[in-house]
Coordinates of C-alpha atoms and ligand atoms in Angstrom, one line a residue:
M226 CA -40.6 -52.7 -34.9
K227 CA -44.5 -53.6 -35.5
C228 CA -46.0 -52.6 -38.5
L229 CA -48.9 -50.5 -37.6
S230 CA -50.0 -49.1 -41.1
T231 CA -49.8 -50.1 -44.4
L232 CA -47.3 -47.7 -45.4
C233 CA -45.1 -49.5 -42.7
M234 CA -45.7 -52.9 -44.6
V235 CA -44.6 -51.3 -48.0
L236 CA -41.5 -49.8 -46.1
V237 CA -40.7 -53.0 -44.7
V238 CA -41.4 -55.4 -47.8
C239 CA -39.0 -53.0 -49.6
G240 CA -37.0 -54.1 -47.6
S241 CA -32.9 -52.6 -48.0
L242 CA -34.5 -48.9 -49.6
A243 CA -36.3 -48.9 -46.5
A244 CA -33.6 -49.5 -44.3
Q245 CA -30.4 -48.2 -45.9
P246 CA -31.1 -44.3 -46.9
P247 CA -28.3 -42.8 -48.4
V248 CA -25.6 -41.5 -46.0
T249 CA -22.9 -39.5 -46.9
A250 CA -19.4 -39.8 -45.1
D251 CA -18.1 -36.3 -43.2
R252 CA -15.9 -35.0 -44.2
A253 CA -15.2 -32.4 -42.0
L254 CA -15.7 -34.9 -39.2
A255 CA -12.9 -37.6 -40.8
R256 CA -10.3 -34.5 -41.2
E257 CA -10.6 -33.2 -37.9
I258 CA -10.5 -37.2 -36.2
L259 CA -7.3 -37.5 -38.4
K260 CA -6.1 -34.2 -37.2
E261 CA -6.6 -35.1 -33.8
L262 CA -5.0 -38.4 -34.1
V263 CA -1.8 -37.5 -36.0
E264 CA -1.5 -34.6 -32.8
I265 CA -1.2 -36.8 -30.0
P266 CA 2.2 -38.6 -30.5
T267 CA 1.7 -42.4 -30.3
T268 CA 5.4 -44.1 -30.8
P269 CA 6.4 -46.5 -28.4
A270 CA 7.3 -44.4 -25.8
E271 CA 4.6 -41.9 -25.6
G272 CA 1.6 -45.1 -25.8
T273 CA -2.1 -45.0 -26.9
T274 CA -3.8 -43.8 -24.0
R275 CA -4.2 -40.0 -24.8
A276 CA -5.2 -41.2 -28.2
A277 CA -7.6 -44.1 -26.8
Q278 CA -9.2 -41.7 -24.4
A279 CA -10.0 -38.9 -27.3
V280 CA -11.2 -41.5 -29.7
T281 CA -13.7 -42.9 -26.8
A282 CA -14.4 -39.2 -25.7
R283 CA -15.9 -38.6 -29.4
L284 CA -18.0 -42.1 -29.2
L285 CA -19.7 -41.6 -26.0
K286 CA -20.7 -38.2 -27.2
A287 CA -21.8 -39.4 -30.1
G288 CA -24.3 -41.5 -27.8
F289 CA -22.6 -44.8 -27.9
P290 CA -23.4 -46.7 -24.7
K291 CA -20.7 -46.5 -22.1
D292 CA -20.5 -50.4 -22.2
D293 CA -19.9 -50.5 -25.7
V294 CA -17.4 -48.4 -25.7
Q295 CA -14.1 -49.9 -23.9
I296 CA -10.8 -49.2 -23.8
I297 CA -8.8 -52.6 -22.8
T298 CA -5.2 -51.6 -21.7
T299 CA -3.2 -54.5 -22.2
E300 CA 0.2 -53.3 -21.2
K301 CA 1.8 -50.2 -20.1
N302 CA 1.3 -47.4 -22.2
V303 CA -0.8 -49.7 -24.7
A304 CA -3.9 -48.8 -24.4
N305 CA -6.8 -50.1 -27.4
V306 CA -10.2 -49.5 -28.1
V307 CA -12.9 -51.7 -29.0
A308 CA -16.2 -50.1 -29.9
R309 CA -19.6 -51.9 -30.8
F310 CA -22.0 -50.5 -32.8
R311 CA -25.3 -52.8 -31.9
G312 CA -27.0 -54.6 -34.6
R313 CA -30.8 -56.0 -34.8
G314 CA -29.3 -59.2 -33.8
L315 CA -30.5 -60.5 -36.8
R316 CA -27.4 -62.2 -36.8
T317 CA -24.4 -63.2 -34.9
P318 CA -21.4 -62.6 -34.6
G319 CA -20.8 -59.3 -36.0
V320 CA -18.2 -58.0 -38.4
L321 CA -14.6 -56.4 -37.1
L322 CA -13.4 -53.5 -38.0
M323 CA -9.3 -52.6 -37.9
A324 CA -6.7 -50.5 -37.4
H325 CA -4.2 -49.5 -35.1
L326 CA -3.4 -46.1 -32.9
D327 CA 0.2 -46.6 -32.8
V328 CA 2.9 -45.2 -34.8
V329 CA 6.4 -45.6 -35.5
P330 CA 8.9 -42.9 -33.9
A331 CA 9.2 -39.5 -36.2
R332 CA 12.4 -36.5 -35.7
R333 CA 11.4 -33.0 -36.1
E334 CA 14.5 -32.4 -38.1
D335 CA 14.7 -35.7 -40.5
W336 CA 11.3 -34.1 -41.9
S337 CA 10.3 -30.8 -44.4
V338 CA 7.3 -30.6 -41.8
D339 CA 6.4 -31.0 -38.0
P340 CA 5.9 -34.9 -37.8
W341 CA 3.1 -34.3 -35.2
M342 CA 1.0 -31.7 -37.2
L343 CA -1.4 -32.4 -40.2
V344 CA -0.2 -30.3 -42.8
E345 CA -2.4 -30.2 -45.7
R346 CA -0.6 -29.0 -48.7
D347 CA -1.0 -29.5 -52.4
G348 CA -3.5 -32.5 -51.8
W349 CA -1.8 -34.5 -49.1
F350 CA -2.0 -34.6 -45.1
Y351 CA 1.2 -35.1 -44.0
G352 CA 1.8 -36.0 -40.3
R353 CA 3.4 -39.5 -39.1
G354 CA 0.8 -41.6 -38.9
S355 CA -1.3 -39.8 -41.4
A356 CA -0.9 -43.1 -43.8
D357 CA -0.2 -45.7 -41.3
N358 CA -2.7 -46.4 -40.0
K359 CA -4.3 -43.1 -38.2
A360 CA -6.0 -43.0 -41.7
G361 CA -7.6 -46.2 -40.9
A362 CA -8.8 -45.1 -37.4
A363 CA -10.1 -41.7 -38.2
M364 CA -12.3 -43.5 -41.4
L365 CA -13.5 -46.0 -38.7
V366 CA -15.0 -43.7 -35.9
A367 CA -15.6 -40.9 -38.1
N368 CA -18.4 -43.3 -39.9
L369 CA -19.4 -44.6 -36.6
I370 CA -20.8 -41.4 -35.6
T371 CA -21.9 -40.4 -38.9
L372 CA -24.4 -43.9 -39.3
R373 CA -25.1 -43.4 -35.5
R374 CA -26.7 -39.8 -36.0
A375 CA -28.3 -41.1 -39.7
Q376 CA -30.1 -43.3 -37.3
W377 CA -28.8 -46.5 -39.1
Q378 CA -28.7 -49.6 -37.4
P379 CA -26.3 -52.4 -38.6
A380 CA -28.6 -55.9 -38.8
R381 CA -25.4 -57.5 -37.0
D382 CA -22.8 -55.9 -34.8
L383 CA -19.8 -53.7 -36.2
I384 CA -16.8 -54.0 -34.2
V385 CA -14.3 -51.3 -34.4
V386 CA -10.7 -51.9 -33.0
L387 CA -8.0 -49.7 -32.4
T388 CA -5.2 -51.5 -31.6
G389 CA -2.3 -50.0 -29.4
D390 CA 1.5 -51.4 -30.6
E391 CA 0.8 -53.0 -34.0
E392 CA 4.0 -51.6 -35.1
T393 CA 5.9 -53.8 -32.0
S394 CA 5.1 -56.3 -30.5
Q395 CA 1.3 -56.6 -31.5
R396 CA 0.5 -58.1 -28.0
G397 CA -2.2 -55.9 -28.1
I398 CA -4.6 -58.3 -30.5
Q399 CA -3.1 -61.1 -29.3
S400 CA -4.6 -60.5 -26.1
L401 CA -8.0 -59.5 -27.5
V402 CA -8.1 -62.3 -29.6
T403 CA -7.5 -64.8 -26.5
T404 CA -8.2 -63.2 -23.1
H405 CA -10.9 -60.6 -24.1
R406 CA -12.4 -62.8 -27.2
A407 CA -15.9 -62.3 -26.0
L408 CA -15.8 -58.9 -27.1
L409 CA -14.6 -60.0 -31.0
D410 CA -17.3 -62.3 -31.7
A411 CA -16.8 -61.8 -35.0
D412 CA -16.5 -64.3 -38.5
L413 CA -15.0 -61.6 -40.3
A414 CA -12.6 -59.1 -40.4
F415 CA -11.4 -55.9 -42.7
N416 CA -8.5 -54.1 -41.7
T417 CA -7.9 -51.0 -42.9
D418 CA -3.7 -51.4 -42.3
G419 CA -3.3 -53.7 -45.4
G420 CA -4.2 -53.8 -49.2
G421 CA -5.1 -50.6 -50.7
V422 CA -6.0 -49.1 -54.5
I423 CA -2.7 -49.2 -56.0
L424 CA -1.9 -46.8 -58.9
R425 CA 0.1 -47.1 -62.3
D426 CA 0.8 -44.0 -64.4
G427 CA -1.2 -41.5 -62.1
R428 CA -4.1 -43.7 -62.4
A429 CA -6.2 -46.5 -60.1
A430 CA -5.1 -50.1 -61.8
I431 CA -6.1 -52.7 -58.7
F432 CA -7.7 -52.6 -55.8
E433 CA -5.5 -55.1 -53.7
V434 CA -6.9 -57.4 -50.9
Q435 CA -4.4 -58.6 -48.3
A436 CA -5.7 -61.6 -47.6
S437 CA -2.6 -63.5 -46.1
E438 CA 0.6 -62.8 -44.8
K439 CA 4.0 -64.5 -44.4
I440 CA 5.0 -65.4 -41.1
Y441 CA 8.0 -64.1 -39.9
A442 CA 10.8 -66.2 -38.0
D443 CA 14.2 -64.9 -36.8
Y444 CA 16.9 -68.3 -36.1
Q445 CA 20.4 -67.6 -34.8
L446 CA 23.3 -69.6 -35.7
E447 CA 26.1 -69.5 -33.6
V448 CA 29.6 -71.9 -33.8
T449 CA 32.1 -72.2 -30.8
D450 CA 35.6 -72.9 -30.5
V451 CA 38.6 -72.6 -27.9
G452 CA 40.3 -70.4 -30.2
G453 CA 44.3 -69.5 -29.6
H454 CA 47.0 -67.3 -31.5
S455 CA 46.4 -67.3 -35.2
S456 CA 49.9 -68.1 -35.7
L457 CA 48.7 -71.6 -35.3
V458 CA 46.3 -72.3 -37.4
R459 CA 43.9 -75.8 -36.9
P460 CA 41.5 -76.9 -39.3
E461 CA 38.1 -76.0 -36.7
N462 CA 37.7 -73.0 -37.3
P463 CA 34.0 -71.3 -36.5
I464 CA 33.8 -68.6 -38.7
Y465 CA 34.9 -71.4 -41.8
T466 CA 32.3 -73.4 -40.4
L467 CA 29.1 -70.9 -40.1
S468 CA 30.4 -69.2 -43.6
A469 CA 29.8 -73.0 -44.9
A470 CA 26.2 -73.2 -43.4
L471 CA 25.3 -70.1 -44.8
T472 CA 26.6 -71.1 -47.7
R473 CA 24.4 -74.1 -47.7
I474 CA 21.2 -72.1 -46.3
G475 CA 21.8 -69.4 -49.1
E476 CA 21.8 -72.2 -51.9
H477 CA 19.0 -73.7 -50.4
Q478 CA 15.7 -73.4 -52.0
F479 CA 12.0 -74.0 -50.9
P480 CA 9.4 -75.8 -52.7
L481 CA 6.7 -73.7 -54.6
H482 CA 3.8 -74.2 -52.5
V483 CA 0.5 -72.2 -54.4
S484 CA -2.0 -71.8 -51.8
D485 CA -5.8 -71.3 -52.7
V486 CA -4.8 -66.9 -52.4
T487 CA -1.7 -67.6 -54.3
R488 CA -3.2 -69.1 -56.8
M489 CA -6.3 -66.4 -57.1
F490 CA -3.2 -63.5 -57.1
L491 CA -1.9 -65.2 -60.2
Q492 CA -5.5 -66.0 -62.3
R493 CA -6.2 -62.4 -61.7
S494 CA -2.8 -60.9 -61.7
A495 CA -2.2 -62.2 -65.1
A496 CA -4.9 -60.2 -66.8
T497 CA -3.2 -56.7 -65.9
E498 CA 0.0 -58.4 -67.0
S499 CA 1.4 -59.1 -70.6
G500 CA 3.6 -61.5 -72.7
Q501 CA 5.7 -64.3 -71.0
T502 CA 5.2 -63.0 -67.7
A503 CA 1.0 -63.5 -67.8
I504 CA 1.3 -66.6 -69.7
D505 CA 3.8 -68.0 -66.5
M506 CA 1.2 -66.8 -64.2
R507 CA -1.6 -69.1 -65.7
A508 CA 0.9 -71.9 -65.9
V509 CA 2.0 -71.3 -62.0
A510 CA -2.1 -71.2 -61.4
A511 CA -2.7 -74.4 -63.3
V512 CA -2.8 -77.5 -60.8
P513 CA -0.7 -78.7 -60.8
P514 CA 1.8 -75.5 -61.4
D515 CA 4.0 -75.8 -64.2
Q516 CA 7.5 -75.9 -62.4
A517 CA 9.6 -74.1 -65.8
A518 CA 7.5 -71.4 -65.7
A519 CA 7.9 -71.0 -61.8
A520 CA 11.5 -70.8 -61.7
R521 CA 10.9 -68.0 -64.5
L522 CA 8.7 -66.2 -62.5
S523 CA 10.6 -66.8 -59.7
R524 CA 13.7 -65.0 -61.1
S525 CA 11.5 -61.9 -59.5
P526 CA 12.1 -61.7 -55.9
Y527 CA 8.6 -60.5 -55.8
Y528 CA 7.2 -63.4 -57.3
N529 CA 9.4 -65.9 -55.6
A530 CA 8.3 -64.6 -52.3
Q531 CA 4.6 -65.2 -53.4
L532 CA 5.7 -68.8 -54.3
R533 CA 7.6 -70.1 -51.6
T534 CA 8.9 -70.0 -48.3
T535 CA 12.3 -67.4 -48.2
C536 CA 15.0 -67.9 -45.5
V537 CA 18.1 -65.4 -45.7
A538 CA 21.3 -64.5 -43.6
T539 CA 20.6 -61.2 -42.4
K540 CA 23.4 -60.6 -39.8
I541 CA 27.0 -61.5 -38.7
E542 CA 29.3 -61.1 -36.4
G543 CA 32.6 -63.1 -34.9
G544 CA 36.0 -63.0 -33.8
H545 CA 37.5 -60.6 -31.2
A546 CA 40.8 -59.9 -32.2
N547 CA 42.9 -59.6 -35.8
N548 CA 45.5 -61.7 -34.7
A549 CA 43.4 -64.9 -32.9
L550 CA 41.9 -67.5 -33.9
P551 CA 37.9 -66.7 -33.5
Q552 CA 36.1 -68.3 -30.5
S553 CA 33.0 -67.3 -31.7
A554 CA 30.8 -66.7 -34.8
R555 CA 27.0 -65.9 -35.1
A556 CA 24.7 -64.8 -37.9
V557 CA 21.0 -64.1 -38.1
V558 CA 18.9 -66.0 -40.6
N559 CA 15.2 -64.4 -41.0
C560 CA 12.6 -66.3 -42.9
R561 CA 9.5 -65.4 -44.4
I562 CA 7.4 -68.8 -44.1
L563 CA 4.3 -69.3 -46.0
P564 CA 1.0 -69.7 -44.3
G565 CA -0.5 -72.5 -44.0
L566 CA 2.4 -74.7 -43.6
P567 CA 3.7 -75.5 -40.9
G568 CA 6.7 -73.5 -39.4
A569 CA 8.3 -76.1 -37.4
D570 CA 9.5 -78.0 -41.0
V571 CA 11.4 -74.7 -41.8
E572 CA 13.3 -74.6 -38.4
A573 CA 14.5 -78.6 -39.4
V574 CA 15.3 -77.5 -42.8
I575 CA 17.6 -74.5 -41.1
R576 CA 19.5 -77.3 -38.5
K577 CA 19.8 -79.7 -41.1
L578 CA 21.6 -77.0 -43.7
A579 CA 23.3 -75.5 -40.4
G580 CA 24.9 -78.9 -39.5
E581 CA 25.3 -80.7 -36.4
K582 CA 28.8 -78.2 -35.3
V583 CA 26.4 -75.2 -35.8
Q584 CA 23.7 -74.4 -32.6
V585 CA 20.2 -73.4 -33.9
T586 CA 18.6 -70.9 -31.4
V587 CA 14.8 -69.5 -32.2
L588 CA 15.0 -65.7 -31.9
E589 CA 11.5 -64.9 -32.9
A590 CA 9.5 -68.3 -33.1
P591 CA 7.0 -68.2 -36.4
I592 CA 3.0 -67.8 -35.4
A593 CA 0.4 -69.5 -37.0
S594 CA -1.5 -67.8 -39.4
P595 CA -4.2 -69.3 -41.8
P596 CA -4.6 -67.4 -45.5
S597 CA -8.4 -66.0 -45.8
T598 CA -9.2 -67.4 -49.0
P599 CA -11.8 -65.1 -50.2
T600 CA -15.3 -66.6 -50.1
P601 CA -17.7 -66.4 -53.7
A602 CA -20.0 -64.5 -50.6
M603 CA -17.3 -62.3 -49.6
L604 CA -16.2 -60.9 -53.0
S605 CA -19.9 -60.9 -54.1
R606 CA -20.1 -57.4 -51.9
L607 CA -17.3 -56.5 -52.5
E608 CA -16.8 -57.0 -55.8
P609 CA -19.6 -53.9 -56.7
L610 CA -18.5 -51.6 -53.8
V611 CA -15.5 -51.7 -55.9
A612 CA -16.8 -51.3 -59.4
K613 CA -18.7 -48.2 -58.1
Y614 CA -15.6 -46.7 -56.9
W615 CA -12.9 -47.6 -59.1
P616 CA -14.7 -49.0 -62.6
G617 CA -13.1 -51.6 -64.3
I618 CA -10.2 -52.2 -62.0
P619 CA -9.5 -55.7 -60.4
V620 CA -9.6 -57.1 -56.9
I621 CA -6.9 -59.0 -56.2
P622 CA -6.3 -61.1 -53.2
L623 CA -2.7 -61.1 -52.2
M624 CA 0.0 -62.2 -49.5
Q625 CA 1.7 -59.7 -48.3
A626 CA 5.1 -59.9 -46.4
G627 CA 3.7 -59.7 -43.2
A628 CA 3.3 -58.9 -40.1
T629 CA -0.1 -56.5 -39.7
D630 CA -2.8 -57.5 -36.7
G631 CA -4.7 -59.2 -39.2
M632 CA -2.2 -62.0 -38.4
Y633 CA -3.5 -62.7 -35.3
T634 CA -7.1 -62.4 -36.1
R635 CA -6.6 -64.9 -38.5
S636 CA -4.8 -67.9 -36.2
G637 CA -7.9 -66.7 -33.8
G638 CA -10.2 -68.3 -36.1
I639 CA -11.9 -65.2 -38.0
P640 CA -10.7 -64.2 -42.1
T641 CA -9.3 -60.8 -42.2
Y642 CA -9.1 -59.3 -45.3
G643 CA -6.9 -55.9 -45.6
V644 CA -8.5 -53.4 -47.7
S645 CA -7.5 -50.1 -46.6
A646 CA -9.2 -48.7 -50.1
I647 CA -6.8 -46.0 -50.3
S648 CA -4.6 -45.3 -53.5
E649 CA -1.3 -45.1 -53.8
N650 CA 1.8 -45.2 -55.5
P651 CA 3.9 -48.2 -55.2
E652 CA 7.1 -46.4 -56.2
D653 CA 6.5 -43.9 -53.1
V654 CA 5.3 -45.6 -50.3
R655 CA 6.2 -43.5 -46.9
A656 CA 5.0 -45.1 -44.1
H657 CA 7.0 -45.7 -41.7
G658 CA 9.9 -42.7 -43.4
K659 CA 10.2 -39.2 -44.1
D660 CA 7.3 -36.7 -44.6
E661 CA 4.8 -39.6 -44.1
R662 CA 1.3 -38.7 -46.5
V663 CA -1.9 -39.7 -47.6
G664 CA -3.8 -38.3 -50.4
V665 CA -6.6 -36.0 -49.1
E666 CA -9.1 -37.2 -51.8
P667 CA -7.6 -40.5 -51.7
F668 CA -8.6 -39.9 -48.0
Y669 CA -12.2 -39.0 -48.4
T670 CA -12.8 -41.7 -51.1
A671 CA -11.7 -44.1 -49.0
T672 CA -13.8 -42.8 -46.0
Q673 CA -16.9 -42.8 -48.0
F674 CA -16.1 -46.9 -49.2
W675 CA -15.8 -47.9 -45.8
L676 CA -18.8 -46.1 -44.9
E677 CA -21.1 -48.3 -47.8
L678 CA -18.7 -51.4 -46.8
M679 CA -19.4 -50.8 -42.9
R680 CA -23.2 -51.1 -44.2
T681 CA -23.2 -53.4 -46.9
Y682 CA -21.5 -56.3 -44.7
G683 CA -23.5 -55.0 -41.2
D684 CA -26.2 -55.5 -43.1
D685 CA -25.7 -58.8 -44.5
T686 CA -27.6 -61.5 -42.6
H687 CA -26.7 -64.6 -44.8
Ligands
ZN48 ZN1 0.1 -50.2 -40.0

């Protein structure tokens, strides 16, 4: 825009004020989109094509150019939406904003309400996907439309990605990050499908930022033998060999490793804890970490999972008759690997512990995904925003169990932060379960929070 008058000069000089008149999230629109999405079943069997079409129709109707709103079908029934809110070109690359359209199945007979209807009751929206993650998709789409209607334009591109198979193979995001990388030219991503505002005694206590995810891997352990009549006992027995291997794995403790994200998590969480736990958290966050404090903290499965890779036997089968020597015994060992450390090392440890007589097969290979350590620049914009909505609560980066689409954007080199901003009680998480729900006010608050987040980072040219 050229400046032709003094008034115009003043507006430009005033900068952000002139560029950013307040915009309020459109609650009715966000609710309407949430309702539309919940009422289109998007289980793996049904796919996400209809939901993707519904979303793109809305964006096109709101005036987004056809070329900027694309449905990318990565597999049969897996439709992903990539919508670009073109910026003024003041900075490239853009900012990625993520959610997913697919949901896990739900059976009407298991629920108190119809899972495929959005039911508003007692301050909650009920329905499959209401929390995970159609609330996120609805917020992003509603905000794109609201911001465009308000004639606001970001300084750099905002790229909304809604994937179609997050709950299953996550090949949609993998394909977008690799094959369709030009569409995802971002150097920062925010995911609605991670983090959250944690309630304690009904009050907002912590703003969680998912900055890292543990990496999933499955290994099969198998021992075979010729077998025989169980009256003629021989020393070799696959069940015994496998049991001994599993016992060694069970007794093994992977070494303590404190990443930068975990260090920030411990330092900031210590302020919300008291007594020995708070002391131990600070001691483990120190460099080098205090081993005795780490041992005490590790007694809690939750903190143990933050501090080290874990592997655990999850399935076992073997033998074929009560009166026969077993011909085979098999088990599955599931590992949750600390990100940033090579997964192959874990496989080597499992092989070594299993021993030579046990055949180890990789059932699900680990996928490298580096942690996204929050930078001061990122936090300097996020923290004031959080303080505006939830004054006084700490912003705590953490590693979650995984795995969301964020794993793949991180492994694709885009630092990714899960900041759903929806408040929830950690004792009553219903995602994937019966009577899934999201709070009505928390949904609207998060929608407004995300609108400001989109403006803040969309206008950030640093
Ligand atoms: Zn999800």
